[in-house]
Amino acid sequence: MAEGLNLWLRQNAAVLCSATLRRAPNMLVDEDDLFEFLALLADSVTALPEMQLANVQSWALTSIGHDARGAYDWLVVLRVLKQEIIARLERQFPPQETLRAMRQLDDILTYAVIEASQLATDMQRADLIEHMVQLRRQEDRLEETKTKFIAVAAHELKTPLTIIEGYANILRAELKNEPRLNVYLDGFNNGFRRMREVIGDLIDVSLLDLKSFEIKYREINLERAVLLTADSLKRYFAERQVDLVILPFGVPSSTYGDEEKLKKALTKVLMNGLKYTPDGGRVTVTAVTTRQDESSDEMGGFLDIQVTDTGIGIAATDLELIFNKFGTAADASLHSSSKTKFKGGGPGLGLPIARGIIEAHGGRIWAQSAGYDEETCPGSTFHIELPLWLKEPMWGM
Ligand code: ADP
């Protein structure tokens, strides 16, 4: 019977092909492809059962190709071909024989369907992954363009600002005998300073994003850096009657780092402590040594500088988000031109810059809080954890 079926398939190949493709038009499978499959089907009928699967597998690999659509088209064509074979067998042979022939063909046709669907899903998965990679690349390019735009816009804003400042200085010289008008010029100056800070933040954040932020390693003392930073901010805390307390560290705090950049990061965190703490509150800085088990010849563990305030606190859901660029920009109603006003939100660049600086030093920064409550003020603690280098780190040289 197998020999007979082999012969029958070969004799009927042309008519089976055209009938199948007539019923399944516009497929990526042409008459030659189908003819080849029918030859394989005929050969496999007489082959040993264990060879049948191997035959179909090698056919699938060479004939289905690398196109997911082609594989899906084969699924349709195989189904129609099976119907055509049954119809033709039924027309020519008694039911018993048709049934026996179909039993012989069924395994091979099922293998072909399994192989085609397996290839189709594999290829579709690969296409999807490729698509996702492309999207990711597009997103990165967009992000980079955005960052460059921010940097260019910030630089461009500097020029007109310098011009206005220049004219304000001329005006001040002209009005030196008019103390009443000088008050207005002081107002201008405050605005100019704030604008310079915002422009500086925009440039910093774009440099950090573009990974062009330069860290100049020197031997420094972190306790000293904290004290110097606190000193430069004293007057803002005094204005709002918020105590700024730096407790003696009592642990080694010498390391290698960029003092100016670290002072900038500390300023951002301390000023946030002030901004989000009501008048009469307190911001305390302490330090402990951590991760001593990671010490080596080059590094003596980490110093965790903790900045704790008695302010409004942070909701658990925001503890990570606040470190994202413009993370708070959506709430423009809270924005304030003052950098010290209670709850006066800024452009949301302070913490991303602080994180960028700390991470560029090989450290970590994170926030802890029992939650956000303006009535009970649960407070927040910001941890700034920095490595205590015993020698200048390799990448600093
Ligand atoms: P902003 O310019 O808005 O202050 P930051 O990046 O410095 O931007 O801070 C992001 C957000 O994190 C703030 O808008 C505020 O909601 C929250 N935040 C930061 N520090 C504190 C703090 N000490 N207490 C409560 N909330 C804080």
Tab-separated table of C-alpha atoms and ligand atoms in Angstrom:
chain	number	residue	atom	x	y	z
A	1	MET	CA	0.000	0.000	0.000
A	2	ALA	CA	2.844	2.408	0.916
A	3	GLU	CA	4.341	1.907	-2.573
A	4	GLY	CA	0.946	2.499	-4.127
A	5	LEU	CA	0.381	5.659	-2.114
A	6	ASN	CA	3.839	6.908	-3.064
A	7	LEU	CA	2.992	6.414	-6.736
A	8	TRP	CA	-0.476	7.921	-6.387
A	9	LEU	CA	0.977	11.056	-4.737
A	10	ARG	CA	3.531	11.480	-7.525
A	11	GLN	CA	0.915	11.006	-10.243
A	12	ASN	CA	-1.488	13.446	-8.625
A	13	ALA	CA	1.110	15.998	-7.501
A	14	ALA	CA	0.415	18.541	-10.254
A	15	VAL	CA	-3.343	18.502	-9.838
A	16	LEU	CA	-3.088	18.562	-6.021
A	17	CYS	CA	-0.761	21.566	-6.227
A	18	SER	CA	-2.935	23.634	-8.501
A	19	ALA	CA	-6.163	22.731	-6.656
A	20	THR	CA	-4.597	23.619	-3.301
A	21	LEU	CA	-3.141	26.908	-4.421
A	22	ARG	CA	-6.398	27.857	-6.122
A	23	ARG	CA	-8.168	27.491	-2.782
A	24	ALA	CA	-5.335	29.163	-0.838
A	25	PRO	CA	-4.319	32.086	-3.077
A	26	ASN	CA	-1.802	34.893	-2.378
A	27	MET	CA	0.425	32.716	-0.213
A	28	LEU	CA	4.174	32.940	0.096
A	29	VAL	CA	4.166	29.278	-0.998
A	30	ASP	CA	4.379	28.731	-4.771
A	31	GLU	CA	3.730	25.719	-6.955
A	32	ASP	CA	7.404	24.609	-6.932
A	33	ASP	CA	7.489	24.715	-3.106
A	34	LEU	CA	4.358	22.631	-2.867
A	35	PHE	CA	5.584	20.206	-5.499
A	36	GLU	CA	8.734	19.691	-3.480
A	37	PHE	CA	6.671	19.038	-0.345
A	38	LEU	CA	4.543	16.469	-2.162
A	39	ALA	CA	7.732	14.672	-3.275
A	40	LEU	CA	8.866	14.612	0.357
A	41	LEU	CA	5.448	13.324	1.412
A	42	ALA	CA	5.620	10.548	-1.201
A	43	ASP	CA	9.169	9.559	-0.146
A	44	SER	CA	8.299	9.613	3.549
A	45	VAL	CA	5.339	7.244	3.111
A	46	THR	CA	7.794	4.486	2.221
A	47	ALA	CA	10.446	5.605	4.763
A	48	LEU	CA	10.928	4.144	8.256
A	49	PRO	CA	8.743	5.918	10.848
A	50	GLU	CA	11.777	7.367	12.692
A	51	MET	CA	13.035	8.842	9.416
A	52	GLN	CA	9.751	10.569	8.685
A	53	LEU	CA	10.206	13.237	11.387
A	54	ALA	CA	13.835	13.837	10.398
A	55	ASN	CA	12.791	14.274	6.739
A	56	VAL	CA	10.102	16.767	7.661
A	57	GLN	CA	12.460	18.679	9.949
A	58	SER	CA	15.089	19.145	7.271
A	59	TRP	CA	12.371	20.103	4.747
A	60	ALA	CA	11.052	22.736	7.185
A	61	LEU	CA	14.492	24.232	7.737
A	62	THR	CA	15.317	24.545	4.055
A	63	SER	CA	11.917	25.288	2.561
A	64	ILE	CA	10.080	27.437	5.082
A	65	GLY	CA	12.907	29.955	5.245
A	66	HIS	CA	13.201	32.791	7.714
A	67	ASP	CA	9.967	34.606	7.262
A	68	ALA	CA	7.264	34.277	9.931
A	69	ARG	CA	4.587	35.080	7.342
A	70	GLY	CA	5.858	32.294	5.094
A	71	ALA	CA	5.588	29.822	7.982
A	72	TYR	CA	2.016	30.935	8.751
A	73	ASP	CA	1.130	30.579	5.038
A	74	TRP	CA	2.453	27.016	5.101
A	75	LEU	CA	0.019	26.251	7.939
A	76	VAL	CA	-2.897	27.313	5.719
A	77	VAL	CA	-1.548	25.510	2.644
A	78	LEU	CA	-0.954	22.243	4.571
A	79	ARG	CA	-4.524	22.273	5.887
A	80	VAL	CA	-6.015	22.799	2.397
A	81	LEU	CA	-3.652	20.203	0.884
A	82	LYS	CA	-4.827	17.629	3.409
A	83	GLN	CA	-8.464	18.338	2.473
A	84	GLU	CA	-7.629	18.044	-1.247
A	85	ILE	CA	-5.853	14.711	-0.739
A	86	ILE	CA	-8.803	13.292	1.230
A	87	ALA	CA	-11.312	14.504	-1.356
A	88	ARG	CA	-9.320	12.989	-4.227
A	89	LEU	CA	-8.693	9.682	-2.420
A	90	GLU	CA	-12.396	9.421	-1.567
A	91	ARG	CA	-13.302	9.947	-5.193
A	92	GLN	CA	-10.969	7.206	-6.427
A	93	PHE	CA	-10.917	4.566	-3.669
A	94	PRO	CA	-13.359	2.817	-1.329
A	95	PRO	CA	-13.603	4.301	2.204
A	96	GLN	CA	-11.506	1.519	3.780
A	97	GLU	CA	-8.546	2.240	1.544
A	98	THR	CA	-8.879	5.998	1.842
A	99	LEU	CA	-8.818	5.624	5.611
A	100	ARG	CA	-5.722	3.449	5.523
A	101	ALA	CA	-3.932	5.874	3.183
A	102	MET	CA	-4.822	8.825	5.377
A	103	ARG	CA	-3.496	7.011	8.458
A	104	GLN	CA	-0.168	6.672	6.673
A	105	LEU	CA	-0.105	10.306	5.657
A	106	ASP	CA	-1.433	11.744	8.903
A	107	ASP	CA	1.758	11.517	10.977
A	108	ILE	CA	3.847	13.148	8.274
A	109	LEU	CA	1.346	15.966	7.695
A	110	THR	CA	1.079	16.525	11.478
A	111	TYR	CA	4.890	16.732	11.771
A	112	ALA	CA	4.883	19.315	8.981
A	113	VAL	CA	2.214	21.396	10.744
A	114	ILE	CA	4.109	21.206	14.059
A	115	GLU	CA	7.385	22.239	12.405
A	116	ALA	CA	5.753	25.120	10.531
A	117	SER	CA	4.006	26.462	13.628
A	118	GLN	CA	7.163	26.071	15.716
A	119	LEU	CA	9.147	28.037	13.129
A	120	ALA	CA	6.392	30.634	12.875
A	121	THR	CA	6.357	31.288	16.635
A	122	ASP	CA	10.171	31.253	16.857
A	123	MET	CA	10.447	33.733	14.036
A	124	GLN	CA	7.656	35.881	15.361
A	125	ARG	CA	9.381	35.961	18.741
A	126	ALA	CA	12.658	36.927	17.062
A	127	ASP	CA	10.854	39.647	15.064
A	128	LEU	CA	9.281	40.948	18.261
A	129	ILE	CA	12.616	41.028	20.071
A	130	GLU	CA	14.193	42.818	17.121
A	131	HIS	CA	11.307	45.295	17.117
A	132	MET	CA	11.763	45.901	20.849
A	133	VAL	CA	15.502	46.454	20.376
A	134	GLN	CA	14.736	48.988	17.629
A	135	LEU	CA	12.220	50.762	19.853
A	136	ARG	CA	14.740	50.837	22.674
A	137	ARG	CA	17.366	52.330	20.340
A	138	GLN	CA	14.860	54.938	19.167
A	139	GLU	CA	14.002	55.768	22.770
A	140	ASP	CA	17.706	56.156	23.654
A	141	ARG	CA	18.252	58.403	20.636
A	142	LEU	CA	15.227	60.496	21.618
A	143	GLU	CA	16.459	60.748	25.194
A	144	GLU	CA	19.893	61.829	23.995
A	145	THR	CA	18.394	64.458	21.674
A	146	LYS	CA	16.286	65.737	24.558
A	147	THR	CA	19.313	65.917	26.833
A	148	LYS	CA	21.367	67.731	24.193
A	149	PHE	CA	18.483	70.130	23.630
A	150	ILE	CA	18.365	70.888	27.367
A	151	ALA	CA	22.126	71.517	27.396
A	152	VAL	CA	22.002	73.785	24.329
A	153	ALA	CA	18.934	75.688	25.591
A	154	ALA	CA	20.588	76.193	28.997
A	155	HIS	CA	23.785	77.505	27.388
A	156	GLU	CA	21.760	79.793	25.114
A	157	LEU	CA	19.912	81.252	28.105
A	158	LYS	CA	23.197	82.315	29.651
A	159	THR	CA	23.916	84.950	26.986
A	160	PRO	CA	20.760	87.079	27.350
A	161	LEU	CA	21.023	86.694	31.122
A	162	THR	CA	24.548	88.106	31.064
A	163	ILE	CA	23.325	91.040	28.944
A	164	ILE	CA	20.476	91.848	31.350
A	165	GLU	CA	22.827	91.535	34.326
A	166	GLY	CA	25.276	93.911	32.611
A	167	TYR	CA	22.580	96.539	32.106
A	168	ALA	CA	21.382	96.072	35.706
A	169	ASN	CA	24.947	96.776	36.888
A	170	ILE	CA	25.130	99.947	34.760
A	171	LEU	CA	21.797	101.003	36.233
A	172	ARG	CA	23.110	100.363	39.747
A	173	ALA	CA	26.108	102.575	39.085
A	174	GLU	CA	23.822	105.306	37.703
A	175	LEU	CA	21.463	105.041	40.665
A	176	LYS	CA	23.989	104.791	43.466
A	177	ASN	CA	22.445	107.840	45.135
A	178	GLU	CA	18.937	106.435	44.995
A	179	PRO	CA	18.731	103.819	47.815
A	180	ARG	CA	14.995	103.377	47.255
A	181	LEU	CA	15.525	102.201	43.669
A	182	ASN	CA	18.456	100.044	44.677
A	183	VAL	CA	16.034	97.791	46.566
A	184	TYR	CA	14.469	96.904	43.215
A	185	LEU	CA	17.877	96.169	41.771
A	186	ASP	CA	18.530	93.793	44.672
A	187	GLY	CA	15.340	92.037	43.646
A	188	PHE	CA	16.709	91.745	40.102
A	189	ASN	CA	19.938	90.321	41.444
A	190	ASN	CA	18.147	87.646	43.469
A	191	GLY	CA	16.255	86.645	40.338
A	192	PHE	CA	19.488	86.544	38.311
A	193	ARG	CA	21.205	84.335	40.926
A	194	ARG	CA	18.296	81.925	40.992
A	195	MET	CA	18.210	81.793	37.219
A	196	ARG	CA	21.947	81.061	37.090
A	197	GLU	CA	21.385	78.209	39.552
A	198	VAL	CA	18.567	76.718	37.472
A	199	ILE	CA	20.652	77.030	34.284
A	200	GLY	CA	23.613	75.437	36.121
A	201	ASP	CA	21.365	72.567	37.254
A	202	LEU	CA	20.095	72.013	33.698
A	203	ILE	CA	23.661	71.887	32.396
A	204	ASP	CA	24.750	69.544	35.218
A	205	VAL	CA	21.879	67.149	34.681
A	206	SER	CA	22.526	67.005	30.927
A	207	LEU	CA	26.258	66.445	31.489
A	208	LEU	CA	25.434	63.617	33.889
A	209	ASP	CA	23.060	62.093	31.337
A	210	LEU	CA	25.608	62.335	28.568
A	211	LYS	CA	28.182	60.854	30.949
A	212	SER	CA	30.450	63.859	30.416
A	213	PHE	CA	30.469	64.954	34.041
A	214	GLU	CA	34.085	65.289	35.105
A	215	ILE	CA	35.125	64.170	38.592
A	216	LYS	CA	38.480	65.506	39.755
A	217	TYR	CA	39.806	63.194	42.471
A	218	ARG	CA	41.743	64.775	45.355
A	219	GLU	CA	42.352	63.675	48.906
A	220	ILE	CA	39.437	65.106	50.870
A	221	ASN	CA	37.742	64.847	54.233
A	222	LEU	CA	34.011	64.247	54.108
A	223	GLU	CA	33.312	65.673	57.575
A	224	ARG	CA	35.062	68.869	56.538
A	225	ALA	CA	33.079	68.972	53.281
A	226	VAL	CA	29.836	68.669	55.276
A	227	LEU	CA	30.902	71.430	57.705
A	228	LEU	CA	31.887	73.767	54.861
A	229	THR	CA	28.610	73.109	53.068
A	230	ALA	CA	26.604	73.692	56.254
A	231	ASP	CA	28.483	76.920	56.827
A	232	SER	CA	27.620	78.242	53.395
A	233	LEU	CA	23.910	77.510	54.000
A	234	LYS	CA	23.649	78.817	57.582
A	235	ARG	CA	21.911	82.037	56.659
A	236	TYR	CA	19.097	80.250	54.776
A	237	PHE	CA	18.417	78.032	57.799
A	238	ALA	CA	18.504	81.075	60.080
A	239	GLU	CA	15.956	82.868	57.877
A	240	ARG	CA	13.517	80.015	58.382
A	241	GLN	CA	14.472	79.267	62.006
A	242	VAL	CA	15.346	75.697	61.166
A	243	ASP	CA	18.244	74.294	63.209
A	244	LEU	CA	21.070	72.778	61.229
A	245	VAL	CA	22.982	70.392	63.496
A	246	ILE	CA	26.119	68.566	62.376
A	247	LEU	CA	27.005	65.904	64.954
A	248	PRO	CA	30.725	65.029	65.125
A	249	PHE	CA	31.280	62.033	62.845
A	250	GLY	CA	33.588	60.220	65.281
A	251	VAL	CA	34.655	57.827	62.485
A	252	PRO	CA	37.312	58.155	59.770
A	253	SER	CA	36.024	60.240	56.862
A	254	SER	CA	39.086	60.837	54.697
A	255	THR	CA	38.765	59.671	51.128
A	256	TYR	CA	39.443	60.673	47.536
A	257	GLY	CA	36.810	62.615	45.636
A	258	ASP	CA	35.779	65.877	44.032
A	259	GLU	CA	35.066	68.161	46.969
A	260	GLU	CA	33.275	70.842	44.930
A	261	LYS	CA	30.944	68.319	43.313
A	262	LEU	CA	30.279	66.547	46.622
A	263	LYS	CA	29.518	69.883	48.296
A	264	LYS	CA	27.036	70.528	45.512
A	265	ALA	CA	25.321	67.185	46.179
A	266	LEU	CA	25.292	67.862	49.938
A	267	THR	CA	23.860	71.336	49.302
A	268	LYS	CA	20.973	69.856	47.327
A	269	VAL	CA	20.116	67.406	50.114
A	270	LEU	CA	20.525	69.907	52.973
A	271	MET	CA	18.503	72.569	51.147
A	272	ASN	CA	15.750	70.034	50.528
A	273	GLY	CA	15.823	69.271	54.258
A	274	LEU	CA	15.214	72.974	54.823
A	275	LYS	CA	12.597	73.354	52.064
A	276	TYR	CA	10.460	70.471	53.251
A	277	THR	CA	10.690	71.209	56.993
A	278	PRO	CA	8.354	73.764	58.600
A	279	ASP	CA	9.792	76.789	60.429
A	280	GLY	CA	11.184	75.871	63.838
A	281	GLY	CA	12.195	72.367	62.717
A	282	ARG	CA	15.587	70.727	62.596
A	283	VAL	CA	17.957	69.095	60.097
A	284	THR	CA	20.606	66.827	61.622
A	285	VAL	CA	23.644	65.319	59.930
A	286	THR	CA	25.349	62.217	61.341
A	287	ALA	CA	27.664	59.617	59.859
A	288	VAL	CA	28.438	55.937	60.398
A	289	THR	CA	30.864	53.565	58.738
A	290	THR	CA	29.249	50.759	56.733
A	291	ARG	CA	30.140	47.757	54.543
A	292	GLN	CA	33.440	47.233	56.345
A	293	ASP	CA	33.439	43.660	55.083
A	294	GLU	CA	34.121	45.077	51.610
A	295	SER	CA	37.347	46.757	52.798
A	296	SER	CA	40.544	46.116	50.857
A	297	ASP	CA	44.043	47.601	50.481
A	298	GLU	CA	42.440	50.364	48.481
A	299	MET	CA	39.200	51.005	50.306
A	300	GLY	CA	38.250	51.111	53.974
A	301	GLY	CA	34.526	50.464	53.668
A	302	PHE	CA	31.931	53.212	53.170
A	303	LEU	CA	30.781	56.272	55.070
A	304	ASP	CA	27.015	56.685	55.319
A	305	ILE	CA	26.236	60.372	55.822
A	306	GLN	CA	22.667	60.644	57.096
A	307	VAL	CA	20.677	63.838	56.723
A	308	THR	CA	17.546	63.654	58.865
A	309	ASP	CA	14.862	66.345	58.931
A	310	THR	CA	11.690	66.937	60.897
A	311	GLY	CA	9.761	67.778	57.746
A	312	ILE	CA	6.682	66.621	55.879
A	313	GLY	CA	8.190	63.255	54.930
A	314	ILE	CA	7.911	61.306	51.696
A	315	ALA	CA	5.259	58.778	50.614
A	316	ALA	CA	6.617	55.244	50.201
A	317	THR	CA	5.649	55.293	46.510
A	318	ASP	CA	7.790	58.408	45.928
A	319	LEU	CA	10.976	57.293	47.689
A	320	GLU	CA	12.538	56.172	44.379
A	321	LEU	CA	10.699	58.492	41.981
A	322	ILE	CA	12.074	61.653	43.577
A	323	PHE	CA	15.499	60.788	42.167
A	324	ASN	CA	14.161	60.899	38.593
A	325	LYS	CA	14.786	63.915	36.422
A	326	PHE	CA	11.862	66.367	36.508
A	327	GLY	CA	10.203	63.828	38.805
A	328	THR	CA	8.140	66.563	40.402
A	329	ALA	CA	7.830	68.881	37.422
A	330	ALA	CA	4.225	67.834	36.845
A	331	ASP	CA	3.110	69.637	39.981
A	332	ALA	CA	3.891	73.106	38.663
A	333	SER	CA	1.501	74.685	41.184
A	334	LEU	CA	4.055	73.976	43.911
A	335	HIS	CA	6.930	75.574	42.050
A	336	SER	CA	8.467	78.548	43.726
A	337	SER	CA	11.060	81.059	42.673
A	338	SER	CA	12.451	81.000	46.226
A	339	LYS	CA	14.971	78.308	47.005
A	340	THR	CA	14.199	78.181	50.708
A	341	LYS	CA	10.420	78.654	50.925
A	342	PHE	CA	8.641	75.882	52.851
A	343	LYS	CA	7.461	73.257	50.299
A	344	GLY	CA	8.556	75.539	47.439
A	345	GLY	CA	9.167	72.935	44.746
A	346	GLY	CA	11.854	73.564	42.135
A	347	PRO	CA	12.322	72.052	38.690
A	348	GLY	CA	12.979	68.623	40.218
A	349	LEU	CA	16.657	68.476	39.309
A	350	GLY	CA	18.275	68.631	42.766
A	351	LEU	CA	18.116	64.956	43.688
A	352	PRO	CA	18.932	63.607	40.189
A	353	ILE	CA	22.054	65.782	40.230
A	354	ALA	CA	22.925	64.655	43.762
A	355	ARG	CA	22.457	61.014	42.740
A	356	GLY	CA	24.556	61.521	39.590
A	357	ILE	CA	27.415	63.016	41.592
A	358	ILE	CA	27.304	60.389	44.330
A	359	GLU	CA	27.084	57.496	41.867
A	360	ALA	CA	29.931	58.950	39.782
A	361	HIS	CA	31.970	58.625	42.999
A	362	GLY	CA	31.028	54.971	43.340
A	363	GLY	CA	28.517	55.727	46.092
A	364	ARG	CA	24.762	55.453	46.611
A	365	ILE	CA	22.031	57.806	47.747
A	366	TRP	CA	18.593	56.835	48.952
A	367	ALA	CA	15.765	58.171	51.064
A	368	GLN	CA	13.854	56.737	54.015
A	369	SER	CA	10.667	58.107	55.487
A	370	ALA	CA	7.718	56.874	57.519
A	371	GLY	CA	5.433	58.560	54.974
A	372	TYR	CA	4.137	61.927	53.849
A	373	ASP	CA	2.101	63.950	56.340
A	374	GLU	CA	2.125	67.723	56.531
A	375	GLU	CA	0.314	67.677	59.897
A	376	THR	CA	2.418	65.195	61.860
A	377	CYS	CA	5.683	65.772	59.940
A	378	PRO	CA	7.214	62.272	60.178
A	379	GLY	CA	10.464	63.580	58.627
A	380	SER	CA	12.852	61.970	56.160
A	381	THR	CA	16.389	60.642	56.213
A	382	PHE	CA	18.640	60.841	53.168
A	383	HIS	CA	21.583	58.433	53.131
A	384	ILE	CA	24.660	59.428	51.179
A	385	GLU	CA	26.982	56.440	51.172
A	386	LEU	CA	30.478	57.056	49.779
A	387	PRO	CA	33.517	54.794	49.494
A	388	LEU	CA	36.406	55.601	51.828
A	389	TRP	CA	39.295	55.325	49.377
A	390	LEU	CA	42.696	54.809	50.956
A	391	LYS	CA	44.387	55.694	47.654
A	392	GLU	CA	43.203	57.459	44.572
A	393	PRO	CA	40.813	55.084	42.753
A	394	MET	CA	42.036	53.685	39.451
A	395	TRP	CA	39.460	55.533	37.321
A	396	GLY	CA	40.356	58.851	39.007
A	397	MET	CA	43.903	58.831	37.591
B	1	ADP	P1	12.794	70.045	43.735
B	1	ADP	O1	13.442	71.051	42.851
B	1	ADP	O2	11.366	69.759	43.398
B	1	ADP	O3	13.038	70.266	45.181
B	1	ADP	P2	14.464	67.716	44.060
B	1	ADP	O4	15.000	66.812	43.003
B	1	ADP	O5	15.439	68.401	44.930
B	1	ADP	O6	13.552	68.734	43.279
B	1	ADP	O7	13.461	66.904	44.945
B	1	ADP	C1	12.465	66.139	44.311
B	1	ADP	C2	11.256	65.976	45.208
B	1	ADP	O8	11.585	65.156	46.310
B	1	ADP	C3	10.754	67.270	45.827
B	1	ADP	O9	9.888	67.964	44.955
B	1	ADP	C4	10.033	66.757	47.066
B	1	ADP	O10	8.742	66.337	46.714
B	1	ADP	C5	10.832	65.509	47.461
B	1	ADP	N1	11.790	65.775	48.539
B	1	ADP	C6	13.125	65.950	48.415
B	1	ADP	N2	13.714	66.095	49.618
B	1	ADP	C7	12.715	66.013	50.522
B	1	ADP	C8	12.692	66.081	51.957
B	1	ADP	N3	13.774	66.268	52.688
B	1	ADP	N4	11.481	65.917	52.542
B	1	ADP	C9	10.375	65.719	51.827
B	1	ADP	N5	10.339	65.645	50.478
B	1	ADP	C10	11.493	65.776	49.837
